[in-house]
Coordinates of C-alpha atoms and ligand atoms in Angstrom, one line a residue:
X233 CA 53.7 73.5 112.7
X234 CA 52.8 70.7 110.3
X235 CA 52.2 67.4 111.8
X236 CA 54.0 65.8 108.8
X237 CA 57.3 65.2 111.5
X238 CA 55.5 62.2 112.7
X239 CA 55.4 60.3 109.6
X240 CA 57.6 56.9 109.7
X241 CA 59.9 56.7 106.8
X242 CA 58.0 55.9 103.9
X243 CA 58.9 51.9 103.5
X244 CA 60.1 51.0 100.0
X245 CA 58.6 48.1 98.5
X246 CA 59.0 45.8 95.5
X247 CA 60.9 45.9 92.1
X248 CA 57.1 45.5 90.6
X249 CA 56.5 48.5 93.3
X250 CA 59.1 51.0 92.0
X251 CA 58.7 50.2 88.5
X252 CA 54.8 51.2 89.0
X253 CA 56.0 54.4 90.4
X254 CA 56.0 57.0 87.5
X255 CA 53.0 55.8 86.4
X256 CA 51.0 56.0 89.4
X257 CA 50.7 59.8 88.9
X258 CA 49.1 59.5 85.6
X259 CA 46.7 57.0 86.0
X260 CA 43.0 58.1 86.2
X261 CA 40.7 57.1 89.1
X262 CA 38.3 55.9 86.3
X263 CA 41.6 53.7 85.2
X264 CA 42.6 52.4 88.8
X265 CA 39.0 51.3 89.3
X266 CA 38.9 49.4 85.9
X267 CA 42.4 48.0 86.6
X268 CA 41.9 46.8 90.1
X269 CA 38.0 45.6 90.0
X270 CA 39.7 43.7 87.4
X271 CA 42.3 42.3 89.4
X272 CA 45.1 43.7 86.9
X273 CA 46.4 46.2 89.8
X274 CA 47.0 46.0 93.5
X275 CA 45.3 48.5 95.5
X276 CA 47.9 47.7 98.1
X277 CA 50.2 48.5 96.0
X278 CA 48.9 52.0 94.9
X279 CA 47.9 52.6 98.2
X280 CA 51.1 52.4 99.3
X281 CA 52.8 55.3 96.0
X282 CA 49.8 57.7 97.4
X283 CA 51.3 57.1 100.7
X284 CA 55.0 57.5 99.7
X285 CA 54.3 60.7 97.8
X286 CA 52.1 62.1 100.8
X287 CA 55.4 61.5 102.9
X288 CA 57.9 63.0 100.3
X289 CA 56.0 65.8 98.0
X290 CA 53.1 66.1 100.4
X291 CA 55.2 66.8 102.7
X292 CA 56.9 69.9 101.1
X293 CA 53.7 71.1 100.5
X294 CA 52.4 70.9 104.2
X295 CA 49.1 69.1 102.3
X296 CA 48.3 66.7 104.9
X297 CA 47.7 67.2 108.9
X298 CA 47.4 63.1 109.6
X299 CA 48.0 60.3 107.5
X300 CA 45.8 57.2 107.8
X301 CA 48.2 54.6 106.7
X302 CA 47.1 51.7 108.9
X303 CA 43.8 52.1 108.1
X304 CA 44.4 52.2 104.2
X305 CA 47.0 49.2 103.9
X306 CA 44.3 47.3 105.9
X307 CA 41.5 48.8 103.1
X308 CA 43.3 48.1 100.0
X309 CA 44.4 44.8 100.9
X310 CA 40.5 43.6 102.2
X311 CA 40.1 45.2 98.4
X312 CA 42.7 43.4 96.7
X313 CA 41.5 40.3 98.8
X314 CA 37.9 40.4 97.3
X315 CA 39.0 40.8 93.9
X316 CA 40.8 37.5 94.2
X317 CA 38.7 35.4 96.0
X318 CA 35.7 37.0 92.9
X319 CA 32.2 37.3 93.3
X320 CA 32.0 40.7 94.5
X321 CA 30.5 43.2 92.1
X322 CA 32.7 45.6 90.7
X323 CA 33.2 49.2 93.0
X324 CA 33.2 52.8 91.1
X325 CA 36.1 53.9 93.2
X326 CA 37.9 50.4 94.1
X327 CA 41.1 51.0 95.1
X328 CA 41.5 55.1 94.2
X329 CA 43.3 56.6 96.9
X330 CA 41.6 59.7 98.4
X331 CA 41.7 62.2 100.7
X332 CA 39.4 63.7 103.1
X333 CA 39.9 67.5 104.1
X334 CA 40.4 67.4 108.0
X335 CA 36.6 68.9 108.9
X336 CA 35.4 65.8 108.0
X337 CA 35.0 62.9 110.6
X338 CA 36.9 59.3 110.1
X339 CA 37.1 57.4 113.1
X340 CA 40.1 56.4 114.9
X341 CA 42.1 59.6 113.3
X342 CA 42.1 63.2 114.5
X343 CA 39.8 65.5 113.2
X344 CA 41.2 69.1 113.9
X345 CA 39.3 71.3 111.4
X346 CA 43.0 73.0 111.1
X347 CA 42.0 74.6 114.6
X348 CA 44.1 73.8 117.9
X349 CA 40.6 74.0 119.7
X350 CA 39.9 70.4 119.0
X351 CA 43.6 68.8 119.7
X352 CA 43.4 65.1 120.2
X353 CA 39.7 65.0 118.9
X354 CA 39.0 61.7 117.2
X355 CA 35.7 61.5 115.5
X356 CA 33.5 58.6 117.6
X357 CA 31.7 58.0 113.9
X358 CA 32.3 58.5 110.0
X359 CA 31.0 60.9 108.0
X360 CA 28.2 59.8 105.7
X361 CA 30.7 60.7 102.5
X362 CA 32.7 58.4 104.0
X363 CA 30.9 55.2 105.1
X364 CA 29.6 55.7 101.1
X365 CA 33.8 56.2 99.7
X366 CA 34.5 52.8 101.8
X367 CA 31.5 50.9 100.0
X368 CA 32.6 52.4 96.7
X369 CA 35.9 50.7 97.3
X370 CA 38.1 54.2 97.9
X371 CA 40.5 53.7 100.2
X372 CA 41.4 56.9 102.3
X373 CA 45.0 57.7 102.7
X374 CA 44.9 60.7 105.1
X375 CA 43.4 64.0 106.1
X376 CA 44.5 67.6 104.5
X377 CA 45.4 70.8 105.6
X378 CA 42.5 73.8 105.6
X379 CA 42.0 77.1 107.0
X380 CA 40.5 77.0 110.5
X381 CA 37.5 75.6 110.3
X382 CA 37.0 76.6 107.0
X383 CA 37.5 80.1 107.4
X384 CA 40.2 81.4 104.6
X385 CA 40.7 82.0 101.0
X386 CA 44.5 81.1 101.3
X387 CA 44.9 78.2 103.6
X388 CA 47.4 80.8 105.9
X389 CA 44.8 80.2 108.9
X390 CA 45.5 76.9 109.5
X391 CA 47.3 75.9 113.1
X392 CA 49.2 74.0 111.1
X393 CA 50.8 76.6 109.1
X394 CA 50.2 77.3 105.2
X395 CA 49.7 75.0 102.2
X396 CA 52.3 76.0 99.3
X397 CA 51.1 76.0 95.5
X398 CA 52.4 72.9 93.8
X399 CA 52.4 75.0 90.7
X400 CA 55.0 77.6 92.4
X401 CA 55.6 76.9 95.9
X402 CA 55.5 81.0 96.6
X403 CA 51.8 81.4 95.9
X404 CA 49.1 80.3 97.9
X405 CA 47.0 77.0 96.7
X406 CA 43.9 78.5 97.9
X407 CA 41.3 78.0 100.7
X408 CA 40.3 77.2 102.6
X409 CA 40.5 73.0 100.5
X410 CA 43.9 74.4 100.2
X411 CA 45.4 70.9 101.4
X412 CA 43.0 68.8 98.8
X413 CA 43.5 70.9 96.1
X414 CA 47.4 70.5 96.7
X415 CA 47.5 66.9 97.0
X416 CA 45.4 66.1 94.0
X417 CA 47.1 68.8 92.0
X418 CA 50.8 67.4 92.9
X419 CA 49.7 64.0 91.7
X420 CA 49.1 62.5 95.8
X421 CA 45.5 61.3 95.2
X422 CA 43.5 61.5 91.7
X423 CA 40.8 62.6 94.0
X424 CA 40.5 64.7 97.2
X425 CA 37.1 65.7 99.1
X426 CA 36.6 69.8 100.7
X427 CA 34.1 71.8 101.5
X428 CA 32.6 74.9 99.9
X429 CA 30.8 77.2 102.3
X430 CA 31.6 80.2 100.2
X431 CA 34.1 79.2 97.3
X432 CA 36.1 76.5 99.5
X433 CA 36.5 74.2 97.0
X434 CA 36.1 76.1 93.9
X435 CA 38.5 78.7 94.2
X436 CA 41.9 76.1 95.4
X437 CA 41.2 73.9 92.6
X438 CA 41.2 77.0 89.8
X439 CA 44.4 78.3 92.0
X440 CA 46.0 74.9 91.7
X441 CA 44.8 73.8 88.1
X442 CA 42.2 71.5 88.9
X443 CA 38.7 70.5 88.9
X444 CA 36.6 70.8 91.8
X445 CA 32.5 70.5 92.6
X446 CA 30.2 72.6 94.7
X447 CA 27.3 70.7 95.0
X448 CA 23.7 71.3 94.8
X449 CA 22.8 72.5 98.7
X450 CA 21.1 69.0 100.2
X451 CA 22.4 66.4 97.3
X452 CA 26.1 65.6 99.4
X453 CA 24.7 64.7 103.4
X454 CA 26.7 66.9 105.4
X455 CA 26.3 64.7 108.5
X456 CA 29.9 64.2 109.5
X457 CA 30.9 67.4 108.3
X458 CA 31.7 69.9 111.1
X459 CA 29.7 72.8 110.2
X460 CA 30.8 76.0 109.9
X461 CA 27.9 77.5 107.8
X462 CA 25.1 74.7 108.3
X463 CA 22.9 76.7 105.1
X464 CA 25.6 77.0 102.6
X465 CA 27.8 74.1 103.3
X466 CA 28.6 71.4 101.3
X467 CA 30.8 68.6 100.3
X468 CA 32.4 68.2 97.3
X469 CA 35.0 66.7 95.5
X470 CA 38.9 67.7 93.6
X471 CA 40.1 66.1 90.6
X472 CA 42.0 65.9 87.4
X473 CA 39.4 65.7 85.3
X474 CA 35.9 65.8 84.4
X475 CA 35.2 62.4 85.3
X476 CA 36.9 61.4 88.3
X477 CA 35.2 64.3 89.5
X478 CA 32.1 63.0 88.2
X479 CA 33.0 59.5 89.7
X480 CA 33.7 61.6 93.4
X481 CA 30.3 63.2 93.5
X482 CA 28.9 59.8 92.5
X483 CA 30.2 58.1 95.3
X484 CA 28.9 60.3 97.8
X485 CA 25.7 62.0 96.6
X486 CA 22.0 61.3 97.6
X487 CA 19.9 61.2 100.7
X488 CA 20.5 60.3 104.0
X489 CA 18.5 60.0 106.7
X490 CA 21.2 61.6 109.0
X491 CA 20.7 64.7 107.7
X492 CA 17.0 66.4 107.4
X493 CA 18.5 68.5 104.6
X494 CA 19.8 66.0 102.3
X495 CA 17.7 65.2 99.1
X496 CA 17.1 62.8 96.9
X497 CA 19.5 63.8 94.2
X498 CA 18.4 61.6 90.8
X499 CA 19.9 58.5 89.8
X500 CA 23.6 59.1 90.4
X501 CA 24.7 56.6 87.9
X502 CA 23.9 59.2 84.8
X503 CA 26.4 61.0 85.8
X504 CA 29.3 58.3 85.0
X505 CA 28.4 58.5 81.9
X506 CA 28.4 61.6 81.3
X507 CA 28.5 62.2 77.6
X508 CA 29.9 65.0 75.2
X509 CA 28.0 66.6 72.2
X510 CA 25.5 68.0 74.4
X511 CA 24.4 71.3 73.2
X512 CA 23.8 74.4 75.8
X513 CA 22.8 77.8 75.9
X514 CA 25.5 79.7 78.7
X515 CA 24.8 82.6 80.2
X516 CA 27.4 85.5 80.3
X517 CA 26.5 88.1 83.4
X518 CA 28.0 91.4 82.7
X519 CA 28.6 92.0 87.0
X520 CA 31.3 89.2 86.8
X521 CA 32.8 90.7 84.0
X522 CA 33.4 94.0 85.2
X523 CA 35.6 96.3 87.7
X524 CA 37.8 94.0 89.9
X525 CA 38.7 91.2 87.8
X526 CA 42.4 91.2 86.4
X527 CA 43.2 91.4 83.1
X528 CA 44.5 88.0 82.8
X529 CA 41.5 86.3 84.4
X530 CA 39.1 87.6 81.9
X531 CA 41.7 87.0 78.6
X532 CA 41.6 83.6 79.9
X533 CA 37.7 83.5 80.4
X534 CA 37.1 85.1 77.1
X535 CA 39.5 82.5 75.4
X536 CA 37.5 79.7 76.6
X537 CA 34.2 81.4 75.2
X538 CA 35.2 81.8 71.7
X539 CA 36.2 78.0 71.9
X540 CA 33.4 76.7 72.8
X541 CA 31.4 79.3 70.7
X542 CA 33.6 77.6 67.9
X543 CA 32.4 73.9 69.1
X544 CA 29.0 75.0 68.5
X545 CA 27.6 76.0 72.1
X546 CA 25.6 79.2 72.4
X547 CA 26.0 82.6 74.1
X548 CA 23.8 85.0 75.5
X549 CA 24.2 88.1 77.8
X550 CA 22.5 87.6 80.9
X551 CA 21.9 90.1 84.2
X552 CA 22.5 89.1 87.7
X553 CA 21.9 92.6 89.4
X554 CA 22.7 91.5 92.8
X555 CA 25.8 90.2 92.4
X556 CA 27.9 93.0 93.7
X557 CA 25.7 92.6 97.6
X558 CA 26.7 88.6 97.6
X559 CA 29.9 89.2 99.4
X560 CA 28.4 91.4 102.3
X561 CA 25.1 88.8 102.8
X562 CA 27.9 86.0 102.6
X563 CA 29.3 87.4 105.3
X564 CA 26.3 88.2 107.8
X565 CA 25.0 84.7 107.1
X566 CA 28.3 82.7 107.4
X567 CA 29.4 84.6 110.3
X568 CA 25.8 84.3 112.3
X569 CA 25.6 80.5 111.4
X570 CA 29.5 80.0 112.5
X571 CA 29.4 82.2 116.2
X572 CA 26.3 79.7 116.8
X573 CA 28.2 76.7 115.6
X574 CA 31.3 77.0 117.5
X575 CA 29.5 77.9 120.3
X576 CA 30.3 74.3 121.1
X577 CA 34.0 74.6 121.8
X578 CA 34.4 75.0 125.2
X579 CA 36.7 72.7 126.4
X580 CA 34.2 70.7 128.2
X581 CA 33.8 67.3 126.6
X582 CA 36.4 67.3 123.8
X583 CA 39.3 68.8 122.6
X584 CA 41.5 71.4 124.2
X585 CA 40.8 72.8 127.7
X586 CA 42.9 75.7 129.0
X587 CA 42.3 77.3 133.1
X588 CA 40.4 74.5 134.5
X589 CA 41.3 75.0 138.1
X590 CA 39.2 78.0 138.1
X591 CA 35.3 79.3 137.6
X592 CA 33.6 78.1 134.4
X593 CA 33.4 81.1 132.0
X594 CA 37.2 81.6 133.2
X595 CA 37.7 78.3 131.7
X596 CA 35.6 78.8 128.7
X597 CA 37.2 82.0 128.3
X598 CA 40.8 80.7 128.3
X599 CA 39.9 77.6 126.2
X600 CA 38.2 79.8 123.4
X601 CA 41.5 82.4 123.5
X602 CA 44.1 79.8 123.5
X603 CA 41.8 77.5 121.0
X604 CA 40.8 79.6 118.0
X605 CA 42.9 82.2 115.6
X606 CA 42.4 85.5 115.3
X607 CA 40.2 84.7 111.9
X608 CA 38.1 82.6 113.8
X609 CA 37.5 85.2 116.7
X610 CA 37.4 87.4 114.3
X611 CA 34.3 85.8 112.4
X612 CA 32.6 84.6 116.0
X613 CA 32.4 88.7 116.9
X614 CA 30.9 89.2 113.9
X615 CA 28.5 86.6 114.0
X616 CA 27.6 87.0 117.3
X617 CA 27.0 91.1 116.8
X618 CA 24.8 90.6 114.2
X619 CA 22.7 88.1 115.6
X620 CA 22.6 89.9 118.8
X621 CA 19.0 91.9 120.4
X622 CA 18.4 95.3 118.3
X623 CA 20.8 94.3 115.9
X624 CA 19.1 91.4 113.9
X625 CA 16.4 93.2 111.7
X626 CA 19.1 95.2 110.7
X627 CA 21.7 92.5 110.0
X628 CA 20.9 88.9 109.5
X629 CA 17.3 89.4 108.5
X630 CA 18.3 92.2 105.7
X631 CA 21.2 89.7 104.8
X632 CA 18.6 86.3 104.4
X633 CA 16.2 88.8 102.4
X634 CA 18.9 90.1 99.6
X635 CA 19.9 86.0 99.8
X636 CA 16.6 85.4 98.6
X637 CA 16.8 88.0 96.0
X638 CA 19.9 86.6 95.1
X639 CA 18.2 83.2 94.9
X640 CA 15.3 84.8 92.4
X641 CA 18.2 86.5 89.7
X642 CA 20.0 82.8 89.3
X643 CA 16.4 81.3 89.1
X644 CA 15.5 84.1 86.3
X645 CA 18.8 83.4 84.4
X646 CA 18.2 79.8 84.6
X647 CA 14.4 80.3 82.8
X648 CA 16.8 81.7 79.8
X649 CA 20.0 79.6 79.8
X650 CA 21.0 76.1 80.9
X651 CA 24.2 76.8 82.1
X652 CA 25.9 80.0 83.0
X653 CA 29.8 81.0 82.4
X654 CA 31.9 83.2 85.1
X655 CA 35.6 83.2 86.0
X656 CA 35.6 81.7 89.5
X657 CA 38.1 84.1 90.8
X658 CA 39.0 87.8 90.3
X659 CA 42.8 87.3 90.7
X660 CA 45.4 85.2 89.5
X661 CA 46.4 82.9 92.5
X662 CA 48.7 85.3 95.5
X663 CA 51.8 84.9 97.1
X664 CA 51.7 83.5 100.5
X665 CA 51.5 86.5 103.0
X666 CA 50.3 89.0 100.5
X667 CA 46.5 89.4 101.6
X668 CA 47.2 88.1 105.1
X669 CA 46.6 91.3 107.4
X670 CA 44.1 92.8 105.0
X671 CA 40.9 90.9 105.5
X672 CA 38.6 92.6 103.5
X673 CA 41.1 92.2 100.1
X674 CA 40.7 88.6 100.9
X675 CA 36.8 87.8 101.4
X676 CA 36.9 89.9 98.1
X677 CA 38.8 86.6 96.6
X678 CA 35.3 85.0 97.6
X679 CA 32.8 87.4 95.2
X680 CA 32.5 84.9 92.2
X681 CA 32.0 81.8 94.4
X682 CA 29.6 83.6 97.1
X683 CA 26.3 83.9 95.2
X684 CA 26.2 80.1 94.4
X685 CA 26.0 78.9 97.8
X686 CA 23.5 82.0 98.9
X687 CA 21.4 80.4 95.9
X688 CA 22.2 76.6 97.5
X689 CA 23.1 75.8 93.9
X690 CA 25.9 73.6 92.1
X691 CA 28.8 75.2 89.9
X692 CA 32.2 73.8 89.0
X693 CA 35.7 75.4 88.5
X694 CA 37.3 74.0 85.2
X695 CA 40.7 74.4 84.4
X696 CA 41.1 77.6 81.9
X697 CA 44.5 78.2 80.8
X698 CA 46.8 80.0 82.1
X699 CA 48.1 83.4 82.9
X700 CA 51.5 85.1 81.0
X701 CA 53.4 84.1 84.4
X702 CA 51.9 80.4 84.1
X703 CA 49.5 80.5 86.9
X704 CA 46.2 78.5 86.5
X705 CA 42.8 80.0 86.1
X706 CA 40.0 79.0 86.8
X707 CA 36.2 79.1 85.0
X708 CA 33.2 78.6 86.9
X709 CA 30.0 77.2 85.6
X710 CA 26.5 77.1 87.2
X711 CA 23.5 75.3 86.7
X712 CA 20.3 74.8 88.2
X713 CA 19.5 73.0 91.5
X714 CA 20.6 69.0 90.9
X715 CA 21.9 69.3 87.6
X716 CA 25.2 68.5 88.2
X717 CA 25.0 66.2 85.2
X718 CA 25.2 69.6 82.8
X719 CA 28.3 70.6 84.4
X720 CA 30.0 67.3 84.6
X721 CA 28.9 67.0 80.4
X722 CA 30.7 71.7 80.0
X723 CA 33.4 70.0 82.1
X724 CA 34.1 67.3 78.9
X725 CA 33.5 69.5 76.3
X726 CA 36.2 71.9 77.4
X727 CA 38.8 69.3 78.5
X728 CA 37.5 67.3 75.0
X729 CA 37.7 70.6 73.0
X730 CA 34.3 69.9 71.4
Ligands
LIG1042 N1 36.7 81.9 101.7 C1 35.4 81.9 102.2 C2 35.4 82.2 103.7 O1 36.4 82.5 104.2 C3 34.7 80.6 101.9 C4 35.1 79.6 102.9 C5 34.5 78.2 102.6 O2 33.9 78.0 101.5 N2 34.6 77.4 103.6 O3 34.4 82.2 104.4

């Protein structure tokens, strides 16, 4: 059901054009940026490889629901444009090719969320992430696939059908970023943005083998984002390594007064560069290391310790007690925020309207059933049971107390350790259909990612190793609110090896 069909044929360029093609792949964005601010490559040109391989490679993958290929030509050239005519001051992401996952507004393109709900919706404004990509110079090449509104550990509840694995096109690439972890994975963009609500971002990039960022709660503005889980939700980027990703959440972090929850997050240029040689004591909770998590997973996780042990970092046991009630507050909170966020899909003023010869509610009620998935219904029953009269003390109020608690064991650790060391996921990454009808299995692929956004704190996913069969995995570190830096600085030192 992928909307890739409508893509023209992907228009071959120059000799200069084809002989840049197999390096495209392996450049950096750090390296496009240098290259183009110093007028030594086109971002014309590179706009127009991310554009080819979204067509061809994308393509197989199902990574992308729209591409914005007029908009880009016409970005990279204005970009290509100032460089020549000089003057301008030099942007962190000039000319990188990115892409946006399709919850996230960009005017004149469709927005769909992965949900047939909002068919033919296009954004009237941009996201705040992205008015601040186009002033770093970024130049956005298209929109990627996702689970429904953000709703998935798999990507399999997207309208438009699943995202395949570019490691093995059999497993699943994770969700619900499945579509950005994909594309930056398979080489499409050095750089893809998602969102991490409960693991959305985290968990595709250690099923696909790359880097991704869950931001500290408030330092990415979410205005532009459509929310699923308005306290947990936040914007983040994909990458190949630790400092495009650092570069990513550069270009987007910091206040804005569109959003009352945004902070000010620092000075976002320490984080370029970031530096390795820094010391830490990391935490090691014993509940992420126990029943649940395969084999392989830990080997991997436990690998990665004694290396860095090796480079001189310390270790310590730590305790997070409530780690093992994360998944069932997750799931009260998400569900109760989402039932009253999609409360505004009704067919009235955007998007898909079913029955609207009859009554109201009848049209309501045929808009929301022919609109959303079964996930998505499945989620707004939830929500809306839990939130309802009699039920609330019992539900959502119990759920925001143990998130509290949860809050006060990361902000206990974090009085002990600097950073703290988990696998980000129990399981190797699944094949496509093999957790589909068994809902509970796959929230379950959520419980290492979970307690971070209850806690509104940042953690990254850093490449691993990989299992016997050759699948990625995955380790997550956590820090304290804002200091992204410290996990931007783990992220080196493992991909450094010092
Ligand atoms: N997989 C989790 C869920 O289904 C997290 C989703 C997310 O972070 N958007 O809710």
């Amino acid at each position: 059901m992928g909307r890739d069909g409508d893509f023209s044929p992907c228009p071959r360029g120059s000799i200069a054009y084809i002989l840049l093609m197999p390096e495209y792949k392996s450049l950096t964005a750090a390296e496009i940026a240098a290259g183009v601010n110093a007028g030594k490559l086109s971002a014309a040109t590179l706009t127009e490889e991310a554009l080819s391989l979204a067509k061809t490679e994308g393509k197989r993958l199902n990574a992308f629901i729209t591409l914005c290929e007029e908009k880009a030509l016409k970005q990279a050239q204005a970009i290509d444009r100032e460089v020549r005519e000089g003057g301008a001051a030099p942007r962190i992401l000039a000319g990188v090719p990115v892409a946006l996952k399709d919850n996230i507004c960009y005017t004149d393109y469709e927005t769909t969320c992965g949900s047939h709900i909002l068919d033919k919706f296009i954004p009237p404004y941009d996201a705040t992430c992205v008015t601040r990509l186009i002033e770093a110079g970024a130049v956005i090449i298209g929109k990627t696939n996702m689970d429904e509104f953000g709703m998935g550990s798999s990507n399999e509840n997207s309208y438009f059908g699943p995202v395949k694995n570019p490691v093995n096109h059999e497993l699943v690439p994770g969700g619900s970023s499945g579509g950005s972890a994909a594309a930056v994975a398979q080489g499409i963009v050095p750089i893809a943005y998602g969102s991490d609500t409960g693991g959305s971002i985290r968990q595709p990039a250690a099923f696909c083998g790359v880097y991704g960022l869950k931001p500290t709660y408030g330092s990415v503005s979410r205005y532009g984002l459509v929310a699923f889980g308005s306290s947990l939700d936040q914007i983040g980027p994909l990458a190949r390594n630790a400092r495009d990703l650092a570069l990513g959440y550069q270009a987007i972090c910091g206040r804005d007064d569109h959003d009352a929850t945004s902070a000010d997050c620092g000075h976002p240029d320490d984080t370029v560069e970031i530096k390795t040689g820094r010391k830490f004591k990391i935490g090691i909770p014993a509940e992420y290391f126990a029943e649940g998590l395969d084999p392989e997973v830990e080997t991997v996780v436990r690998d990665v310790i004694e290396l860095l042990e090796k480079a001189g970092q310390t270790f310590t046991d730590i305790s997070l007690p409530l780690t093992d009630k994360a998944i069932a507050a997750y799931y009260i909170v998400a569900n109760a925020e989402a039932s009253s966020n999609l409360a505004r899909y009704d067919g009235v003023r955007y998007g898909l309207r079913e029955g609207g010869d009859g009554e109201l509610a009848d049209m309501y009620a045929a808009t929301r059933t022919a609109g959303f998935g079964d996930e998505v219904k499945r989620r707004i029953m939830l929500g809306t049971y839990a939130l309802s009269a009699g039920y609330y003390d019992a539900y959502y109020l119990k759920a925001s107390r143990v998130r509290e608690l949860i809050r006060r064991d990361f902000r206990k650790a974090f009085e002990k350790v600097d950073l703290i060391i988990t696998p980000t996921t129990p399981t190797l990454a699944f094949r496509l259909g093999e957790k589909i009808d068994d809902p509970l299995a796959m929230y379950l692929s959520d419980v290492y990612t979970v307690p971070v956004n209850l806690a509104g704190i940042p953690a990254i996913s850093v490449p691993g190793g990989h299992s016997s069969d050759g699948r990625p995995v995955g380790v997550q570190f956590t820090a304290p609110r804002f200091d992204e830096l410290a996990l931007f600085q783990m992220a080196l030192c493992l991909e450094r090896n010092d």
